[in-house]
Short mmCIF file of C-alpha atoms and ligand atoms in Angstrom, two decimals:
data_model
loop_
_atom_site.label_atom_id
_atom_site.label_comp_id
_atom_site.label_asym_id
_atom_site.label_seq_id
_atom_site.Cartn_x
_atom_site.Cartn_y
_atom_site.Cartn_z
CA UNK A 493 -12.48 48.65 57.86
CA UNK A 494 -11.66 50.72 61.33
CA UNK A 495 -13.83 48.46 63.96
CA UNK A 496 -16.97 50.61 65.35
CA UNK A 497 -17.32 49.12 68.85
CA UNK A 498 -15.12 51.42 71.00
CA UNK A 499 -12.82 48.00 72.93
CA UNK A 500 -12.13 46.73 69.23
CA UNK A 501 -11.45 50.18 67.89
CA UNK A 502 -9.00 51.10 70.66
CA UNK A 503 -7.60 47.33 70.05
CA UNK A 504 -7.17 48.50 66.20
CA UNK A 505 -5.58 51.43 67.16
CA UNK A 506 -2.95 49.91 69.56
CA UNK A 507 -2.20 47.02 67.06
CA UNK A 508 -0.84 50.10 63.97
CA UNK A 509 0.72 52.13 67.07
CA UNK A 510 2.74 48.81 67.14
CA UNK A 511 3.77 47.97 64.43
CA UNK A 512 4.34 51.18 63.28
CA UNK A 513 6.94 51.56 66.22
CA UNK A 514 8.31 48.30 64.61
CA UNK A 515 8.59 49.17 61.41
CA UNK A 516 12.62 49.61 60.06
CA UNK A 517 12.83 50.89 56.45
CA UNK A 518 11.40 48.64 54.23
CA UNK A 519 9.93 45.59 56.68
CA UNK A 520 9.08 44.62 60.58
CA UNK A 521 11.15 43.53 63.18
CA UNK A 522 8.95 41.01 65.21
CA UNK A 523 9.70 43.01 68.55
CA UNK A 524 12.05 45.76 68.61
CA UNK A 525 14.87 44.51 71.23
CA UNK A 526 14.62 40.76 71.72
CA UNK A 527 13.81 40.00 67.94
CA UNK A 528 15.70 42.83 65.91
CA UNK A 529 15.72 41.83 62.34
CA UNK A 530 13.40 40.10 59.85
CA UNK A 531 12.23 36.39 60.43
CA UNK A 532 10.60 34.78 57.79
CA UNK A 533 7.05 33.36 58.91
CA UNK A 534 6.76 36.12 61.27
CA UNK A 535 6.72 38.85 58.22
CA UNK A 536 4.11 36.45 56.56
CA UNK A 537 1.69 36.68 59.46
CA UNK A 538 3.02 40.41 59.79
CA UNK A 539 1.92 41.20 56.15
CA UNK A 540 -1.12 39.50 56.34
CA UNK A 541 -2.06 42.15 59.10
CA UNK A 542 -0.47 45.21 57.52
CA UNK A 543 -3.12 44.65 54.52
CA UNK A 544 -5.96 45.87 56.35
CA UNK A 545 -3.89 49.45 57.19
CA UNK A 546 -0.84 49.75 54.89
CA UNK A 547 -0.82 47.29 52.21
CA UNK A 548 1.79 49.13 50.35
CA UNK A 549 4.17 48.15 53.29
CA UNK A 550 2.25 44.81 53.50
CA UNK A 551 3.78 44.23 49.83
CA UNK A 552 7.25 45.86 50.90
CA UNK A 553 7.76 43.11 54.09
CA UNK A 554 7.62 40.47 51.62
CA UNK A 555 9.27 41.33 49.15
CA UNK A 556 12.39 42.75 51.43
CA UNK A 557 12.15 39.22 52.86
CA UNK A 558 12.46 37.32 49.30
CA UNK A 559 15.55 39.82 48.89
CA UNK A 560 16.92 37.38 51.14
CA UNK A 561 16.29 34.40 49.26
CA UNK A 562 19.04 31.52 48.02
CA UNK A 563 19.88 30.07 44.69
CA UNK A 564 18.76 26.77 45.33
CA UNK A 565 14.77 28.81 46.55
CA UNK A 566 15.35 28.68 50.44
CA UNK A 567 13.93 31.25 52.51
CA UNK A 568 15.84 31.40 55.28
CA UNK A 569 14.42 31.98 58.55
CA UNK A 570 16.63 35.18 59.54
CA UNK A 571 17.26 38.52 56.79
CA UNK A 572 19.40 40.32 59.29
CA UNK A 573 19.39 43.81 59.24
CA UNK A 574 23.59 45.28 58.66
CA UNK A 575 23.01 48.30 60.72
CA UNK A 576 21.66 46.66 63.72
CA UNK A 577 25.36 45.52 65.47
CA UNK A 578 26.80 41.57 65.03
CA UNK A 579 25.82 40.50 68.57
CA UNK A 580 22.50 42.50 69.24
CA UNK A 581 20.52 38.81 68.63
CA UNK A 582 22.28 35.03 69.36
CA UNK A 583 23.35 33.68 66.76
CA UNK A 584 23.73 36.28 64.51
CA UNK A 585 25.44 36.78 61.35
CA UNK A 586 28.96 35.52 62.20
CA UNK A 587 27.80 32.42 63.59
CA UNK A 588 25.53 31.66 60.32
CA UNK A 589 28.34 32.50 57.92
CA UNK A 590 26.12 32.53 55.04
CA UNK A 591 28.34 34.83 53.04
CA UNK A 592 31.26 32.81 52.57
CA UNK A 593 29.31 30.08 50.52
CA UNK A 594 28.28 30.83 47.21
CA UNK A 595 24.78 30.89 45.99
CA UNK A 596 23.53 33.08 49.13
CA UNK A 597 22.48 36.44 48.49
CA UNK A 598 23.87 39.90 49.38
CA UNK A 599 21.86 40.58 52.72
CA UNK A 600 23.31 38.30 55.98
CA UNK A 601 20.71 35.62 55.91
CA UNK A 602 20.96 32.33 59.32
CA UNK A 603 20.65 29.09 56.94
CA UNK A 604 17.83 27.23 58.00
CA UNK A 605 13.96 27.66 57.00
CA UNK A 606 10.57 28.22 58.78
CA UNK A 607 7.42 27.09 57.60
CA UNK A 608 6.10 28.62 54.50
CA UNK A 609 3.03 30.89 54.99
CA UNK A 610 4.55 33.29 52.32
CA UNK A 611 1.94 32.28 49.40
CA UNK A 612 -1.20 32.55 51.36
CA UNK A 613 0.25 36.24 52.92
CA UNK A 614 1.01 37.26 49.17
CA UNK A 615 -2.20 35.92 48.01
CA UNK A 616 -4.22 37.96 50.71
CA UNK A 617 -2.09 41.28 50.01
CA UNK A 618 -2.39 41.13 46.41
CA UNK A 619 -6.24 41.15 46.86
CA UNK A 620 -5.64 44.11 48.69
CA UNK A 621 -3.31 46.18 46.06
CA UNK A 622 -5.28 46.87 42.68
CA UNK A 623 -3.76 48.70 39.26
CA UNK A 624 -0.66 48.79 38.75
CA UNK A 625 1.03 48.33 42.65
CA UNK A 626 -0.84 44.68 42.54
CA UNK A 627 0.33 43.67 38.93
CA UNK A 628 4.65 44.61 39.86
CA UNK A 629 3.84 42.79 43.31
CA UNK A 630 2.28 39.59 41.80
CA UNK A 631 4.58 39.85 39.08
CA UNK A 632 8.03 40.44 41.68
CA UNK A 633 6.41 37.47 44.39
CA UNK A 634 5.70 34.74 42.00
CA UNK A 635 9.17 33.92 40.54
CA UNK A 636 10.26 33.62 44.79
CA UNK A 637 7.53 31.58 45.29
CA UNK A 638 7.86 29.31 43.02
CA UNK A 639 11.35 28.50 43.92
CA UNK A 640 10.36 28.14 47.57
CA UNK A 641 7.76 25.75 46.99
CA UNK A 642 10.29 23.99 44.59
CA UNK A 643 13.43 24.14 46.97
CA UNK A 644 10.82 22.13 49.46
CA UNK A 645 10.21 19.26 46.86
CA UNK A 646 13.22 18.76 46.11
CA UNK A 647 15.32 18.95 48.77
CA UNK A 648 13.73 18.51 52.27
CA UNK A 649 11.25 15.88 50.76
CA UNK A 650 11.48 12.49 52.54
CA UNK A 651 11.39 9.87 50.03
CA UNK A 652 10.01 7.43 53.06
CA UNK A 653 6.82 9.48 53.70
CA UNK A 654 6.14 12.18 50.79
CA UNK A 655 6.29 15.05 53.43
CA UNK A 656 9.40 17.78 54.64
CA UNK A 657 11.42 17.00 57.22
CA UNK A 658 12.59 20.00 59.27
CA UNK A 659 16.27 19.76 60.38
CA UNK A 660 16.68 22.12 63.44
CA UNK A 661 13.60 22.82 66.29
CA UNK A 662 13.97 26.45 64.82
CA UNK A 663 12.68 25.47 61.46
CA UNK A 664 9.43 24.31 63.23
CA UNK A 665 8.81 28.36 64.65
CA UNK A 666 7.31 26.05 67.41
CA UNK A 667 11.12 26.24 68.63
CA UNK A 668 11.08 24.31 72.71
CA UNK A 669 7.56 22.47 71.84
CA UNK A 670 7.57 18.99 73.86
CA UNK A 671 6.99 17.57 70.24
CA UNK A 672 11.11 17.65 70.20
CA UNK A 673 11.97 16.44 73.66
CA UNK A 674 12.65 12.56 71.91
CA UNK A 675 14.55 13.34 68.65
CA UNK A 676 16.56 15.66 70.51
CA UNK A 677 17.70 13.36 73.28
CA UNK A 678 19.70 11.87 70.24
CA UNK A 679 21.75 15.18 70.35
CA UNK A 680 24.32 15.66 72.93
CA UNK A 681 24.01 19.15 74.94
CA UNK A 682 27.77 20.01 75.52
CA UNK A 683 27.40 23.13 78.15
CA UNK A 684 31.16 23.97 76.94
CA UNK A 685 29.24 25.59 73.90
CA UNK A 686 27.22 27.92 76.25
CA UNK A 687 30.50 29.71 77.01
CA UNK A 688 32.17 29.85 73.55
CA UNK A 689 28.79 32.17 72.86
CA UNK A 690 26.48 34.48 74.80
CA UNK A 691 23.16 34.06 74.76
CA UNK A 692 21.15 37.82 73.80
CA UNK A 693 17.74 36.41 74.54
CA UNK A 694 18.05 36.09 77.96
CA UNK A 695 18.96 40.27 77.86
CA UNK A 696 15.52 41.19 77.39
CA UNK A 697 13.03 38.40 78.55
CA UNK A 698 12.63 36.41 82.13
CA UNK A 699 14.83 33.00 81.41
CA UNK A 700 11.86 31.26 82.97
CA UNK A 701 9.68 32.00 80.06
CA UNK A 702 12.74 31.04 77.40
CA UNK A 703 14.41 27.63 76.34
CA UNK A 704 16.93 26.06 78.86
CA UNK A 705 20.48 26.51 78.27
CA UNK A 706 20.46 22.23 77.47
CA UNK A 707 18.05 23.39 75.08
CA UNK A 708 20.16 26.41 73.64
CA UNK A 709 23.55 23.99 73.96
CA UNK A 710 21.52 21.42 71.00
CA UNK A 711 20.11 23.87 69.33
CA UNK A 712 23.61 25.35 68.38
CA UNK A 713 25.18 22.01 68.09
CA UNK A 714 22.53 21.44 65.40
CA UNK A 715 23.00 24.45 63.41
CA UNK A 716 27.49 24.01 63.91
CA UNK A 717 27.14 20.99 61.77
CA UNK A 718 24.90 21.95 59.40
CA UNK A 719 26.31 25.15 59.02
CA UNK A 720 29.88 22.93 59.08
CA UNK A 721 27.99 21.13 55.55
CA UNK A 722 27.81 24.25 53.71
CA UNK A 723 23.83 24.05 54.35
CA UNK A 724 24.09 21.07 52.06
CA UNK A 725 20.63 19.02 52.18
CA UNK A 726 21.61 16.04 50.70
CA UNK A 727 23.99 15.67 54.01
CA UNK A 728 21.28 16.61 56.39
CA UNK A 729 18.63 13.86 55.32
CA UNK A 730 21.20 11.55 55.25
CA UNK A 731 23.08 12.22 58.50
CA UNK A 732 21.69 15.12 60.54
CA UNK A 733 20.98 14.57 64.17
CA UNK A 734 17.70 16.06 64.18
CA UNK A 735 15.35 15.12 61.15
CA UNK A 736 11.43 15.28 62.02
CA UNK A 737 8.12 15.91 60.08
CA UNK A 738 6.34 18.08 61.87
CA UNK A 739 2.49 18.20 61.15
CA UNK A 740 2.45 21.79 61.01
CA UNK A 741 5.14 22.91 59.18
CA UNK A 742 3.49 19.90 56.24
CA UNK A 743 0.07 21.91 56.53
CA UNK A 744 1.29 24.98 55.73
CA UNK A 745 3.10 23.93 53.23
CA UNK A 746 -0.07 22.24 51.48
CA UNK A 747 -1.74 25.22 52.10
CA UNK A 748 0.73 27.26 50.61
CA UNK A 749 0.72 25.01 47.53
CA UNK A 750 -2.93 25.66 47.05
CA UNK A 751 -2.45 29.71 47.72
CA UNK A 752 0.51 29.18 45.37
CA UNK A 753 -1.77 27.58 42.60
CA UNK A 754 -4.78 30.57 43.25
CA UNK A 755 -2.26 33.10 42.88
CA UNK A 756 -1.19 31.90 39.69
CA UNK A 757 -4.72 31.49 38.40
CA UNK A 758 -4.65 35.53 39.65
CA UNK A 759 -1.94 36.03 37.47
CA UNK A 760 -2.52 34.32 33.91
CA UNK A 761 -6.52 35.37 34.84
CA UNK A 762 -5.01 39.26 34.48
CA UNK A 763 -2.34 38.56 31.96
CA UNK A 764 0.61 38.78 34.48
CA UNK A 765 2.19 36.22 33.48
CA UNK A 766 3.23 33.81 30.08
CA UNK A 767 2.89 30.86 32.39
CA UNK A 768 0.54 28.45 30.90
CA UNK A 769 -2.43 28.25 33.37
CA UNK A 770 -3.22 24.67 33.73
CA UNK A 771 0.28 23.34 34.17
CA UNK A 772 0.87 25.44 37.33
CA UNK A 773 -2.10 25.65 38.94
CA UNK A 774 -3.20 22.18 38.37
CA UNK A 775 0.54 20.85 39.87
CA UNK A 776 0.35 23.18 43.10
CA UNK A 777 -3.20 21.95 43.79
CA UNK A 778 -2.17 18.14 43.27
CA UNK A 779 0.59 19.07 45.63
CA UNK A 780 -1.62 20.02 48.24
CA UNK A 781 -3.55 16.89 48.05
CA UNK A 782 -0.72 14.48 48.04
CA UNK A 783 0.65 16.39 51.27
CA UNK A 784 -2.51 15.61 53.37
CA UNK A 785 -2.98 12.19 51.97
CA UNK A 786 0.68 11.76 53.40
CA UNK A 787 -0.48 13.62 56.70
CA UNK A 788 -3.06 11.56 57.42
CA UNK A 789 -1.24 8.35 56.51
CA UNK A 790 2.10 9.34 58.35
CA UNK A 791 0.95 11.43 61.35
CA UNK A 792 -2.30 10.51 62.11
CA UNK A 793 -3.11 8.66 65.61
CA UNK A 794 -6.50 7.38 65.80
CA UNK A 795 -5.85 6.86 69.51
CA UNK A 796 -5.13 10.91 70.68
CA UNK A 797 -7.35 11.98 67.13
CA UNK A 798 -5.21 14.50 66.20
CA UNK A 799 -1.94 14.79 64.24
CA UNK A 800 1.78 13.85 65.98
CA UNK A 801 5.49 14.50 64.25
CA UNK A 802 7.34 11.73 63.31
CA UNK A 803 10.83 11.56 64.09
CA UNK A 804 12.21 10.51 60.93
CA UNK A 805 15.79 8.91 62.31
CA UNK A 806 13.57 6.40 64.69
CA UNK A 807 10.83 6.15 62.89
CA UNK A 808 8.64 7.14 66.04
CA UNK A 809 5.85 8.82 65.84
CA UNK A 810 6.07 11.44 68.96
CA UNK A 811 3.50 10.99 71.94
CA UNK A 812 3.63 14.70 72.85
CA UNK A 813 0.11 16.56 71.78
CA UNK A 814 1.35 19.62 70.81
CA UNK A 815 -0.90 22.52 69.26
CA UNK A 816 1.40 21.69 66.25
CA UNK A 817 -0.97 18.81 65.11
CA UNK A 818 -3.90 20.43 65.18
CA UNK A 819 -2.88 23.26 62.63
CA UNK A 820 -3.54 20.93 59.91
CA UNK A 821 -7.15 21.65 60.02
CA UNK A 822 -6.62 24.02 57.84
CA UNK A 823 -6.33 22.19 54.68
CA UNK A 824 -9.43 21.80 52.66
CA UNK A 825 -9.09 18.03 51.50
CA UNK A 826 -8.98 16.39 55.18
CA UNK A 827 -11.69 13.30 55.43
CA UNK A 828 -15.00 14.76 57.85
CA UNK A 829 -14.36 12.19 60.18
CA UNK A 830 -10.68 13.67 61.02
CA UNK A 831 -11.78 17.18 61.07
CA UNK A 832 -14.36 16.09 63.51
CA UNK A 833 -11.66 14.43 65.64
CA UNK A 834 -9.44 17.49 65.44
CA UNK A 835 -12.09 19.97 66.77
CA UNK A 836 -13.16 17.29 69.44
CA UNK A 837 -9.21 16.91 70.39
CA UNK A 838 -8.50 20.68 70.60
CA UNK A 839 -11.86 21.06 72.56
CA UNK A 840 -11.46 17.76 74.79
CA UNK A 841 -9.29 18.00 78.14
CA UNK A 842 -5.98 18.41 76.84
CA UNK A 843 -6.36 21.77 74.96
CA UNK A 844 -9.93 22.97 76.69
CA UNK A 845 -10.67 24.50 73.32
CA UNK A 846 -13.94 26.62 73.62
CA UNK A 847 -14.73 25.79 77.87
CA UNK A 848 -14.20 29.25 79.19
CA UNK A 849 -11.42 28.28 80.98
CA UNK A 850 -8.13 28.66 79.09
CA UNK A 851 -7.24 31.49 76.55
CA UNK A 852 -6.61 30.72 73.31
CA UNK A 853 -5.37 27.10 71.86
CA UNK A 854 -2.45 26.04 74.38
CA UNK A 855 0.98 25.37 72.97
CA UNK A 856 0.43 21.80 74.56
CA UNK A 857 -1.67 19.52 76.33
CA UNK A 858 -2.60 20.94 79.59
CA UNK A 859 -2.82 17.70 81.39
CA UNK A 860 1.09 16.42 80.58
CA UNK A 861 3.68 16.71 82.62
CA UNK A 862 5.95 18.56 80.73
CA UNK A 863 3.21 21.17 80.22
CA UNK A 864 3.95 24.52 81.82
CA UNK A 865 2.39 27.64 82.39
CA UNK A 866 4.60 29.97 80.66
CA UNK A 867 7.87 28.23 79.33
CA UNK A 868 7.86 29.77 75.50
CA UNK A 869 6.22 26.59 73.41
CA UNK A 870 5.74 24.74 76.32
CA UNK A 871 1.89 25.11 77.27
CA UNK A 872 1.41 29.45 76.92
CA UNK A 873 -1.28 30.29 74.07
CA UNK A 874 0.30 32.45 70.92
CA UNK A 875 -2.29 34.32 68.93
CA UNK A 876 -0.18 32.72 65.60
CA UNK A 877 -1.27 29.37 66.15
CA UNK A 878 -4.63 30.14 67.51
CA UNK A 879 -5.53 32.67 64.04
CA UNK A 880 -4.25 29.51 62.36
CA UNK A 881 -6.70 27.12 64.03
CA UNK A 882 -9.38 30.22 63.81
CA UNK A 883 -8.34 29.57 59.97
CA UNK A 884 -9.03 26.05 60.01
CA UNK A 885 -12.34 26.29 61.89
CA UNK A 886 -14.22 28.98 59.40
CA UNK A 887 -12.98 26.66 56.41
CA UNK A 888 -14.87 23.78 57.87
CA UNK A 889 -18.05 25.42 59.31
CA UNK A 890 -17.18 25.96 62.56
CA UNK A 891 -17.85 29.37 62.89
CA UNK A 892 -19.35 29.26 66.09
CA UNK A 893 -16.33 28.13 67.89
CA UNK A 894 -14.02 30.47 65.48
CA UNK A 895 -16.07 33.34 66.85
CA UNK A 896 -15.54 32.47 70.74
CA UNK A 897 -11.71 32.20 69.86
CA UNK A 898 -11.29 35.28 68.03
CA UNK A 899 -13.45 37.12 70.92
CA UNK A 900 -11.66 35.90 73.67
CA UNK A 901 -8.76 36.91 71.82
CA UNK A 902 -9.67 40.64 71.23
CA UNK A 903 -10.31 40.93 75.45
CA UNK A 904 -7.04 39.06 75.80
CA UNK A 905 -5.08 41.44 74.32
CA UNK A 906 -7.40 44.47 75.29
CA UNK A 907 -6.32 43.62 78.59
CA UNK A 908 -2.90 42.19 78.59
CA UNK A 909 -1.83 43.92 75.86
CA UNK A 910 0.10 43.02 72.61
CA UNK A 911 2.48 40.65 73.79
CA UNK A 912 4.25 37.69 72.40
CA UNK A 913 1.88 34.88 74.34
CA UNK A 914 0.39 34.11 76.89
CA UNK A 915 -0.87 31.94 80.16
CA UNK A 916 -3.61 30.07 78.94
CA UNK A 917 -5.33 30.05 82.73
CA UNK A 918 -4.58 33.65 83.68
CA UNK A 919 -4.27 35.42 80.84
CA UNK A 920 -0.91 37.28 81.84
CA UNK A 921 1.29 38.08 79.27
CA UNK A 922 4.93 36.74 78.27
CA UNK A 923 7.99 37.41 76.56
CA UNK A 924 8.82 40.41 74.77
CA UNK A 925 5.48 42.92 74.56
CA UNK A 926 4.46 44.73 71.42
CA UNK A 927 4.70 41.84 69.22
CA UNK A 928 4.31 42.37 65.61
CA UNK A 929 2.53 39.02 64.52
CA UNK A 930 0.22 39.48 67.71
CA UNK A 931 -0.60 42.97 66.56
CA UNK A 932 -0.79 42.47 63.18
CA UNK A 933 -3.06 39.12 63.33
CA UNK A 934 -5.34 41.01 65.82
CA UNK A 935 -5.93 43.72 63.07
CA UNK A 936 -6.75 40.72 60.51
CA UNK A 937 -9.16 39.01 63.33
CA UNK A 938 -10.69 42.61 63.96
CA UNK A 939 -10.89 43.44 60.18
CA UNK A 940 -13.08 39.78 59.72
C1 9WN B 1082 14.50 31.68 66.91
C2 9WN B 1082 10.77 35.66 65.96
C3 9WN B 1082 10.91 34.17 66.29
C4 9WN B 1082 9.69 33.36 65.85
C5 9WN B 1082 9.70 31.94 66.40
C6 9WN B 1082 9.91 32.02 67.91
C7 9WN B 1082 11.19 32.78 68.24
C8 9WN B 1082 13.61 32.62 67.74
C9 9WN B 1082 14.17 32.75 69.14
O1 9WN B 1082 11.11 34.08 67.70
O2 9WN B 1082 12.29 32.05 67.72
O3 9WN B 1082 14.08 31.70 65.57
O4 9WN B 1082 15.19 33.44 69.28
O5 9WN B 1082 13.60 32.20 70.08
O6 9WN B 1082 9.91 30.75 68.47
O7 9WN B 1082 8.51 31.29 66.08
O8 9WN B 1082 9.65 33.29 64.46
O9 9WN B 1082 9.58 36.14 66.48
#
């Protein structure tokens, strides 16, 4: 699997150096001092990596993160780790209080969610495991899986459009993106809250590259009250500040639904489970449809050709063109005519897709004013988002483009090194370096 050209091979050999180095005892931390516990899409993108060179410990991350999971199926976005110290990361597990409400698990979890990539990571590791290792992991994965997919239908579903609604930026992953300037002028930034807590982030990366402290003051504000509501749903779609469908977050859900539904056909195909077949996998694949019919009716704008959130509390769909609606190319069941729009969007001005002269797919359109060169979600490139459009490309034919991307990838880390992302025009890198999902999704791009 080991890549024979001698750039790639010392790439591969870098990318297990680092996440080796960020490996704690039974799963990843995405980068050793800003990030120091386990985050929930990050291990999914981490375990799809760790296939190609430990898969054993590609099965461990997920299932240490599932130890994490709620009664009611959420997986929240945080399992923190209890020997790393209370206020090593902002806001940690005193601020989250998870333990004090029933129905949480044993591990200090934060409350909220992050977009569900965990099916199609399990899916690709169990292809990797055979005998006996592959039948405990499909048989320990599915039960969590299940309940996450379920936890999504029934209680962040919007009745209004058929799709999730995320309550808190964080939920997104895509945490400052200009897709949540609007719904969160609705919340009030109240600095006083910047000096009740402290703010770890800002320890180990250049504040320039990080959310603002107005940003940090609504983001906690957000979190107090829900937090405040015992985590309780039915509150939060009725009254939450901050209630948006976000375009990605609905994609990889649908495409979760259909790993979900291959992954049980895995199972009943090698007598894993008692599950009859059809019910299961026929339900997870309707799923998936019914998502991107609501997609493309909800968040589609024929103007921009690409996807937009919606703010759910205006009813607004949001101008910003984020690389957030473009992810849906992944999903299988999109019309031609859209898929042709997205790749023409992400390759047109605003995203220079494919022209030689940005790096990766930007975070957001390069010719808006609130794009910037190297504010977090905020314009810089992430090798996440651009191995998810890489995704989407190969699954509709375009595998010329998905082979410039991936390319200009591999010398984009060969020279900047593993780092968490990056400015699209020069290249440097930004934010904490050694990232785990950059290294591990590198691997995965090298390995294909
Ligand atoms: C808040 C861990 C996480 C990623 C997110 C990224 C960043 C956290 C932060 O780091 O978010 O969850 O402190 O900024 O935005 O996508 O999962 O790598």
């Amino acid at each position: 699997m080991k890549p024979i050209d001698p750039l790639e091979h010392a790439l591969w050999s870098r990318c297990v150096r680092v996440l080796a180095a960020n490996w704690r005892s039974g799963s990843t931390v995405p980068a050793g001092r800003l990030y120091p516990h386990q985050w929930s899409w990050d291990s999914a993108f981490i375990a799809i990596g760790l296939r190609h060179w430990a898969p054993g410990r590609a099965a461990q991350e997920l299932r240490s993160l599932v130890g994490g999971q709620w009664d009611d199926g959420r997986v929240p976005h945080i399992v923190f780790n209890p020997r790393v110290a209370d206020d090593a990361y902002f806001p940690g597990p005193a601020f989250w209080r998870t333990g004090f409400r029933a129905g949480t698990p044993p591990v200090e979890t934060s409350g909220i969610v992050q977009p569900p990539v965990h099916a199609v990571a399990a899916l690709r590791v169990a292809a990797k495991l055979s005998g006996e290792a592959r039948a405990r992991f499909v048989r320990s994965m599915l039960p969590h899986l299940l309940a996450q997919s379920d936890y999504l239908h029934r209680r962040r579903l919007d009745p209004g459009t058929g799709l999730v609604v995320i309550l808190h930026p964080w939920e997104s992953g895509l945490d400052n993106s200009p897709a949540w300037d609007e719904p969160l002028v609705a919340v009030p930034a109240d600095p006083a809250l910047l000096t009740t807590y402290t703010r770890r982030d800002l320890d180990h990366a250049d504040a320039a590259d990080r959310p603002t402290g107005e940003d940090y003051a609504r983001y906690i504000r957000l979190a107090l009250a829900y937090r405040d509501h015992s985590y309780d749903d039915a509150w939060a779609l009725r009254s939450a500040e901050f209630c948006v469908a976000d375009p990605a977050f609905n994609a990889l859900w649908a495409w979760s639904e259909l790993a979900l539904a291959d992954l049980i056909s895995l199972a009943v195909t090698e007598g894993l489970t008692n599950r009859p077949a059809e019910s299961g996998i026929a339900e997870h694949r309707r799923a998936a449809r019914q998502i991107t019919v609501a997609l493309v009716e909800r968040l589609w704008s024929h103007e921009s050709g690409m996807f937009h959130a919606l703010d759910v509390r205006s009813g607004r769909l949001q101008p910003a063109r984020t690389v957030g609606g473009l992810i849906p190319l992944l999903l299988p069941d999109l019309p031609r005519r859209i898929v042709d729009d997205l790749v023409e969007a992400a390759c047109g001005d605003a995203f220079a897709v494919g022209s030689g002269t940005v790096h990766g797919v930007p975070s957001h359109d390069l010719t808006a004013e609130t794009f910037t060169a190297r504010r977090y979600w905020r314009g810089p490139a992430w090798v996440n988002t651009t191995w998810l459009f890489i995704q989407g490309l190969r699954l509709h034919g375009r595998d010329r483009l998905a082979r410039a991307l991936r390319d200009d990838l591999v010398r984009l880390t060969s020279g900047s090194g593993l780092c968490e992302y990056f400015d699209v025009h020069s290249g440097a890198g930004h934010g904490s370096k050694d990232f785990s999902w950059t290294a591990a999704l590198m691997l995965d791009l090298l390995a294909s």
